[in-house]
mmCIF file with all atom_site columns, C-alpha atoms in Angstrom:
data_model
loop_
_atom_site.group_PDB
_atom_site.id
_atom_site.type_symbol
_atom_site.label_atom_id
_atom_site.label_alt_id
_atom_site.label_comp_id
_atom_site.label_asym_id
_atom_site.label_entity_id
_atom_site.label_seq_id
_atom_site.pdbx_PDB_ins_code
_atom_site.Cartn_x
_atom_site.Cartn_y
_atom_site.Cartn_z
_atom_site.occupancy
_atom_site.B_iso_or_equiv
_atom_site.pdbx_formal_charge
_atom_site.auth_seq_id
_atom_site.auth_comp_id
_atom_site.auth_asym_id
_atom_site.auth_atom_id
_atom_site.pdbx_PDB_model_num
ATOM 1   C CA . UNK A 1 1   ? 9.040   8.398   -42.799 1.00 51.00 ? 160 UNK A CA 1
ATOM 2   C CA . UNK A 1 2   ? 9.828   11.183  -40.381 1.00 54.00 ? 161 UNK A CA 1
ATOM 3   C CA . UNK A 1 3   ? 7.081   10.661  -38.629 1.00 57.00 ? 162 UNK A CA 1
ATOM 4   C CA . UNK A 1 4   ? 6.883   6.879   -37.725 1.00 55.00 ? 163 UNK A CA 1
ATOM 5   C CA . UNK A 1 5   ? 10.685  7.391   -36.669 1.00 53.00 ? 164 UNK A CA 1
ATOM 6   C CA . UNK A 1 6   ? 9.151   9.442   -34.346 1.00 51.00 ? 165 UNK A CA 1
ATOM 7   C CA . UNK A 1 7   ? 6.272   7.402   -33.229 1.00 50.00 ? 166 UNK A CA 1
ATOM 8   C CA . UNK A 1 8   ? 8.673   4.354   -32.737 1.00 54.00 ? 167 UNK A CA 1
ATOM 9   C CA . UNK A 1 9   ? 11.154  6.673   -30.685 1.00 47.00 ? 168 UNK A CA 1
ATOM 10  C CA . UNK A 1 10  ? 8.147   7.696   -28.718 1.00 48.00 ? 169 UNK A CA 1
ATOM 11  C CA . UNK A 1 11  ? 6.769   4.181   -28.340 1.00 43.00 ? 170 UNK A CA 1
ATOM 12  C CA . UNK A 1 12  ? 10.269  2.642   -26.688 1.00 47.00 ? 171 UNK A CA 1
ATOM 13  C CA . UNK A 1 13  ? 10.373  5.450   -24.875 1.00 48.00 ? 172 UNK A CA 1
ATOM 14  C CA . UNK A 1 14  ? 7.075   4.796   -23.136 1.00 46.00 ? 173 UNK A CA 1
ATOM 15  C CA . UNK A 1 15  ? 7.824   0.832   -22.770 1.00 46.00 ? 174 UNK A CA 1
ATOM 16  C CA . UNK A 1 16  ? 11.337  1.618   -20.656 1.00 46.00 ? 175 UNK A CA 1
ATOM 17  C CA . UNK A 1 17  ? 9.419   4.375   -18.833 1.00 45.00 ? 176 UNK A CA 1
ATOM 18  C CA . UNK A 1 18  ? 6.732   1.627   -17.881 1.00 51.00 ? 177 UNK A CA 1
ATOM 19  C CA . UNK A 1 19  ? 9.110   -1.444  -17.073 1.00 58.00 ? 178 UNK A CA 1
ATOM 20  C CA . UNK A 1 20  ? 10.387  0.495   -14.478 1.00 75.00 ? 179 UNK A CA 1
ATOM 21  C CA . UNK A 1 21  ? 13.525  -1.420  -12.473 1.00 93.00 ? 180 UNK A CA 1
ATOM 22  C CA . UNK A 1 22  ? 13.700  -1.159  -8.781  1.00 96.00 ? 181 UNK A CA 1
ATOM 23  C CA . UNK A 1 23  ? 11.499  -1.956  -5.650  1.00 98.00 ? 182 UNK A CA 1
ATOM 24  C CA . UNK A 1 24  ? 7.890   -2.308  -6.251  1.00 98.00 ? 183 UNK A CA 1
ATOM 25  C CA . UNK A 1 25  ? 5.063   -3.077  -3.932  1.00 97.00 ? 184 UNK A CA 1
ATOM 26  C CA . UNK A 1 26  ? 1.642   -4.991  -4.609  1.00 98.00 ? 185 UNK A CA 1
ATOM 27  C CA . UNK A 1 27  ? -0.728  -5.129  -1.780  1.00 98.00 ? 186 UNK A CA 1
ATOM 28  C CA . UNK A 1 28  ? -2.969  -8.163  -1.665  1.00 97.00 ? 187 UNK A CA 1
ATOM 29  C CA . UNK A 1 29  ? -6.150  -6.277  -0.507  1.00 96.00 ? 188 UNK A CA 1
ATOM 30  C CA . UNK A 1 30  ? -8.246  -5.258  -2.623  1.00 96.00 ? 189 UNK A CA 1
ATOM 31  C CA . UNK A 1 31  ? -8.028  -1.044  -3.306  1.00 97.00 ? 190 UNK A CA 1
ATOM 32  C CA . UNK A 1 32  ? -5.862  -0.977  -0.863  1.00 97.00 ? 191 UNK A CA 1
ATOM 33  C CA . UNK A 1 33  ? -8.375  -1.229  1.874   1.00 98.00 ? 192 UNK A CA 1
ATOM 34  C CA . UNK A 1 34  ? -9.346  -3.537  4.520   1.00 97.00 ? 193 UNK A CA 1
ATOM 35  C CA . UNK A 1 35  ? -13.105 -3.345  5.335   1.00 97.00 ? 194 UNK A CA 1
ATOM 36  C CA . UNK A 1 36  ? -13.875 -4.403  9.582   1.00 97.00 ? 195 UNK A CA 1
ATOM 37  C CA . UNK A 1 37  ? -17.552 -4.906  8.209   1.00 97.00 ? 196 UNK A CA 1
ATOM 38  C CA . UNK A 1 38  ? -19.866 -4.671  11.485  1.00 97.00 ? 197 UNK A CA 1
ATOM 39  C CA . UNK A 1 39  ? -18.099 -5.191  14.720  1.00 96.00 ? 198 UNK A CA 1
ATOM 40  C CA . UNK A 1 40  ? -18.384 -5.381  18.211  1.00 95.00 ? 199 UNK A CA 1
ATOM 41  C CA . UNK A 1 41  ? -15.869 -3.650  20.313  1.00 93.00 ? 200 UNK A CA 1
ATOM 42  C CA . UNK A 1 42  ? -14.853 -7.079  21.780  1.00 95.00 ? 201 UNK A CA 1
ATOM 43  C CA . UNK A 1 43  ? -12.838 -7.508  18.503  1.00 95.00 ? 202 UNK A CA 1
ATOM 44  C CA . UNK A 1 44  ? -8.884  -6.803  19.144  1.00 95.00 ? 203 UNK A CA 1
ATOM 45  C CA . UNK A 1 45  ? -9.084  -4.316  15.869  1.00 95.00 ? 204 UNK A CA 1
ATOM 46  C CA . UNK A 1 46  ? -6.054  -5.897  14.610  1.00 97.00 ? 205 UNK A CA 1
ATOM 47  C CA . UNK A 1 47  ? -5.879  -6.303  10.527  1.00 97.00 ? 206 UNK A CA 1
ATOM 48  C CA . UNK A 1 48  ? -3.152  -7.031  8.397   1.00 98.00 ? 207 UNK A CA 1
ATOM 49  C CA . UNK A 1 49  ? -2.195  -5.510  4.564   1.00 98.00 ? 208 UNK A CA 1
ATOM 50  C CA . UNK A 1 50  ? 0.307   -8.221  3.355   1.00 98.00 ? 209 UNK A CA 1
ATOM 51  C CA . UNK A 1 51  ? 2.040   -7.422  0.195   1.00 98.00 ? 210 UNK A CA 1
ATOM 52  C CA . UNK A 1 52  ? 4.780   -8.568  -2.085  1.00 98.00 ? 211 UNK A CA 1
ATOM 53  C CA . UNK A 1 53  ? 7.806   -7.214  -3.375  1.00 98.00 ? 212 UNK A CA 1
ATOM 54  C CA . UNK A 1 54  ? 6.918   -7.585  -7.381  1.00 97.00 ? 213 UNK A CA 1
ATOM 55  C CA . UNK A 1 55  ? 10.127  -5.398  -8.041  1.00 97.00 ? 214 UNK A CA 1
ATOM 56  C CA . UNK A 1 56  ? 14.171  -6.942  -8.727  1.00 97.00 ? 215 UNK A CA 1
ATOM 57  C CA . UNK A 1 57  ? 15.299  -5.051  -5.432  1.00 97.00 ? 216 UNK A CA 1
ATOM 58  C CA . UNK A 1 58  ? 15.052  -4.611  -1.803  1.00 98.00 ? 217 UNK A CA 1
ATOM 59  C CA . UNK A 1 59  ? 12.016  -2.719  -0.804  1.00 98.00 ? 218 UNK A CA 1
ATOM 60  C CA . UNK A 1 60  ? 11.636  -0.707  2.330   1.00 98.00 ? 219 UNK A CA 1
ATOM 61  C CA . UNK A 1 61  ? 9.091   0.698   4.312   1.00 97.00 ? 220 UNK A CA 1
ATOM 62  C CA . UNK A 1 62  ? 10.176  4.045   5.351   1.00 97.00 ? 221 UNK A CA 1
ATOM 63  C CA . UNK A 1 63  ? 7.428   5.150   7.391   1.00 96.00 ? 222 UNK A CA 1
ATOM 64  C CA . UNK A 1 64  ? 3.918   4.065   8.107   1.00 94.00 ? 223 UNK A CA 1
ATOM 65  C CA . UNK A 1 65  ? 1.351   5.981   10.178  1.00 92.00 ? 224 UNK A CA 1
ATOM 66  C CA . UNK A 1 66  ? -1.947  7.269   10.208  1.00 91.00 ? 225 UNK A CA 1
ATOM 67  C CA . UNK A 1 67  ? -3.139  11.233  11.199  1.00 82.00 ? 226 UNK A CA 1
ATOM 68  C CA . UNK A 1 68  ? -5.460  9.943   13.943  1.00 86.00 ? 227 UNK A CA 1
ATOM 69  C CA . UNK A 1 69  ? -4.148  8.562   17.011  1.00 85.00 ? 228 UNK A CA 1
ATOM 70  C CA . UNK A 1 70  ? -7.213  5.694   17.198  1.00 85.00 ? 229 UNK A CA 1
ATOM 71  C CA . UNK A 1 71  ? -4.786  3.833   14.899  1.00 92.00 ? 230 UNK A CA 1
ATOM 72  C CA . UNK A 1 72  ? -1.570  2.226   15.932  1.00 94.00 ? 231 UNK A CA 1
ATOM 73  C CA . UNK A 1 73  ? 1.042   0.788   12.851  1.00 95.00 ? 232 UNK A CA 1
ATOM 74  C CA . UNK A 1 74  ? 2.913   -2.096  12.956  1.00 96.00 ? 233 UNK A CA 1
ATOM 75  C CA . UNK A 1 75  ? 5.566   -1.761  9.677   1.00 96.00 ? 234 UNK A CA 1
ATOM 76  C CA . UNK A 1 76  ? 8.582   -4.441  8.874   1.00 95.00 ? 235 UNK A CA 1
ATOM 77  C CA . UNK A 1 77  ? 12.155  -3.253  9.964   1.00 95.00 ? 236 UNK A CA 1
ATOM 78  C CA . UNK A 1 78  ? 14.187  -4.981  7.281   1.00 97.00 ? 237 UNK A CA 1
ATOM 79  C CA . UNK A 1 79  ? 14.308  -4.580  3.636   1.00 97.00 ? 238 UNK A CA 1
ATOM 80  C CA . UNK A 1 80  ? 11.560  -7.138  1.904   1.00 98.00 ? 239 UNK A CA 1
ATOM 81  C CA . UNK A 1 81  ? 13.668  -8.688  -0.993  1.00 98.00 ? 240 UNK A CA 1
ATOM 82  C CA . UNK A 1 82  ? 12.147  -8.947  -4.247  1.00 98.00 ? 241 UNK A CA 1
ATOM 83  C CA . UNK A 1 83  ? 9.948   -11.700 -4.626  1.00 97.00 ? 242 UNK A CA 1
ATOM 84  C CA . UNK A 1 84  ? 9.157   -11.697 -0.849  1.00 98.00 ? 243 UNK A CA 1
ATOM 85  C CA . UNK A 1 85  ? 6.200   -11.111 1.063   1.00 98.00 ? 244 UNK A CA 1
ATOM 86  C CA . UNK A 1 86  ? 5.452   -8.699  4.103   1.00 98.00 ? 245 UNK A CA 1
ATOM 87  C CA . UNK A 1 87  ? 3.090   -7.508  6.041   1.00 98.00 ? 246 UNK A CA 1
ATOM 88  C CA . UNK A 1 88  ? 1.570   -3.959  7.702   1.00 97.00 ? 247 UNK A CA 1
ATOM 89  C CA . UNK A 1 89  ? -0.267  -4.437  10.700  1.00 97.00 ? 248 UNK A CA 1
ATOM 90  C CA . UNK A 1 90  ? -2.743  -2.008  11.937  1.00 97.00 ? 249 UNK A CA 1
ATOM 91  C CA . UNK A 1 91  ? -4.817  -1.989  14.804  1.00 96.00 ? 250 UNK A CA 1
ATOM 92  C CA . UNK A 1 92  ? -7.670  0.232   15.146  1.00 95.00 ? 251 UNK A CA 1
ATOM 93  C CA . UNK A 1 93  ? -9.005  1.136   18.683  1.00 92.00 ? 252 UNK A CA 1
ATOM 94  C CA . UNK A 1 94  ? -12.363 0.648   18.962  1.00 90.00 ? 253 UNK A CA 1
ATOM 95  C CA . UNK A 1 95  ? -14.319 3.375   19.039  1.00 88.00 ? 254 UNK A CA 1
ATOM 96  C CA . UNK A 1 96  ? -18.518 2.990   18.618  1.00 93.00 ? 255 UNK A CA 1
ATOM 97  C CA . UNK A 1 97  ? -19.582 4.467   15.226  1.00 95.00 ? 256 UNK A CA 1
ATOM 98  C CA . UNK A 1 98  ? -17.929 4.351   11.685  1.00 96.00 ? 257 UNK A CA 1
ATOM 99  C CA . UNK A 1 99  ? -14.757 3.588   10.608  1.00 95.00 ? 258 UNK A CA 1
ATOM 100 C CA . UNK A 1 100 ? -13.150 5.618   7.596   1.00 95.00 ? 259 UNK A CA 1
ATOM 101 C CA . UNK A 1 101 ? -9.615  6.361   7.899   1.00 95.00 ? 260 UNK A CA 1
ATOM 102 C CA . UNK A 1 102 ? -6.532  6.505   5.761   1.00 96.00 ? 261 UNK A CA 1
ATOM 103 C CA . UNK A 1 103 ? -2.354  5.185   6.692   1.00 97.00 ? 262 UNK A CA 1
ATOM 104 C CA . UNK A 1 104 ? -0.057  6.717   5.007   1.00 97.00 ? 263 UNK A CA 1
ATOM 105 C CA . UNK A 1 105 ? 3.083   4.611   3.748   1.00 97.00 ? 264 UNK A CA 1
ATOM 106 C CA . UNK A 1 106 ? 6.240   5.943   2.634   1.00 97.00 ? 265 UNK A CA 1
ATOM 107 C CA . UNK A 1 107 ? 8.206   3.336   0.535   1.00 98.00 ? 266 UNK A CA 1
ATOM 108 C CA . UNK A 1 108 ? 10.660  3.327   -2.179  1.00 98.00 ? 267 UNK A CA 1
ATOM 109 C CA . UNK A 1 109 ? 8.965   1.659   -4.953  1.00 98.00 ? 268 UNK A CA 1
ATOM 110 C CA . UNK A 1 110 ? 8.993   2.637   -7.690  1.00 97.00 ? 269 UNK A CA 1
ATOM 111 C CA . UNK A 1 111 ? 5.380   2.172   -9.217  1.00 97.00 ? 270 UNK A CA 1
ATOM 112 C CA . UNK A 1 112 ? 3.821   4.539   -6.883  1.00 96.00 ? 271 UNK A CA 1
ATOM 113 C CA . UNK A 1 113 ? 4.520   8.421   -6.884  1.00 95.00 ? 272 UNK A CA 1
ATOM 114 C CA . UNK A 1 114 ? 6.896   9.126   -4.389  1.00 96.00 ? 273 UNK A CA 1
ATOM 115 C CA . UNK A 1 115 ? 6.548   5.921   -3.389  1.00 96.00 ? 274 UNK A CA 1
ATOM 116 C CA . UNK A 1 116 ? 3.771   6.673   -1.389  1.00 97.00 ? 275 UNK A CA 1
ATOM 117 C CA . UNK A 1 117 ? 0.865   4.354   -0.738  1.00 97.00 ? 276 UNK A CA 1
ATOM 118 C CA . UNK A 1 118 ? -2.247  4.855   0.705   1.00 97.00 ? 277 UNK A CA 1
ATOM 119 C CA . UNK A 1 119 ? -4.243  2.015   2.711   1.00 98.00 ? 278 UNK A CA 1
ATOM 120 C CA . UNK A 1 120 ? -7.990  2.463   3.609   1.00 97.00 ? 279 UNK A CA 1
ATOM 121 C CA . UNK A 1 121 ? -9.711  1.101   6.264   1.00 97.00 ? 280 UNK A CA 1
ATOM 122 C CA . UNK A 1 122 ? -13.108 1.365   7.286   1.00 96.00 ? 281 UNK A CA 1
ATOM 123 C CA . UNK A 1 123 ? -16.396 -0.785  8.488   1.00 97.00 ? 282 UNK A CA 1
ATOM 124 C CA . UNK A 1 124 ? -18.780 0.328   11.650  1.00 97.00 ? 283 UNK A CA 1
ATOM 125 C CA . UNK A 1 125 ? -17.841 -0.684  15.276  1.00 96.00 ? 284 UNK A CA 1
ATOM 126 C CA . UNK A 1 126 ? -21.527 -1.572  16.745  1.00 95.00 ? 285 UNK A CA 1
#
């Protein structure tokens, strides 16, 4: 008897761990990553991660930004309310050969560690 008491404590436990309240973010893309495919480098390089606040309050984007300087990042200002969509805008700049490179975005949801997310992008500039 002790030791379903225990497994049932255990069990709740787990389930209000996992239904986390706060802020949560769900990008629509795939993995996380946008992929460019083959382009030319006539294409403006501009993509766009939209995601949704899934969470029951405001989410913000605290920082967004990539290690390379090739990438420029376009985050929202204002809090996304829950329920809400936004969007991350990223433009790459061009540069012949592949493309395989990582932004960085600092949030305060709640179903990532830290709240930190990490978008991929990547494809081949002909």
């Amino acid at each position: 008897m002790k030791n379903a008491a225990s497994f049932i404590a255990v069990l709740l436990f787990s389930a209000i761990s996992y239904a986390q309240n706060g802020p949560k973010i769900e990008f629509a893309a795939p993995d996380n990553t946008i992929d460019y495919g083959k382009i030319s480098k006539t294409d403006n390089g501009l993509r766009t991660f939209e995601f949704t606040n899934t969470g029951d309050a405001p989410l913000l984007i605290i920082g967004a930004e990539s290690t390379v300087s090739s990438i420029v990042v376009t985050k929202p200002a204002a809090a996304v309310m829950p329920g809400k969509k936004g969007k991350i805008d990223v433009k790459y700049n061009m540069a012949s050969g592949p493309i395989r490179k990582t932004i960085t975005v600092e949030t305060n949801a709640v179903n990532y560690p830290d709240g930190r997310v990490a978008l991929k992008i990547k494809g081949e500039v002909l």
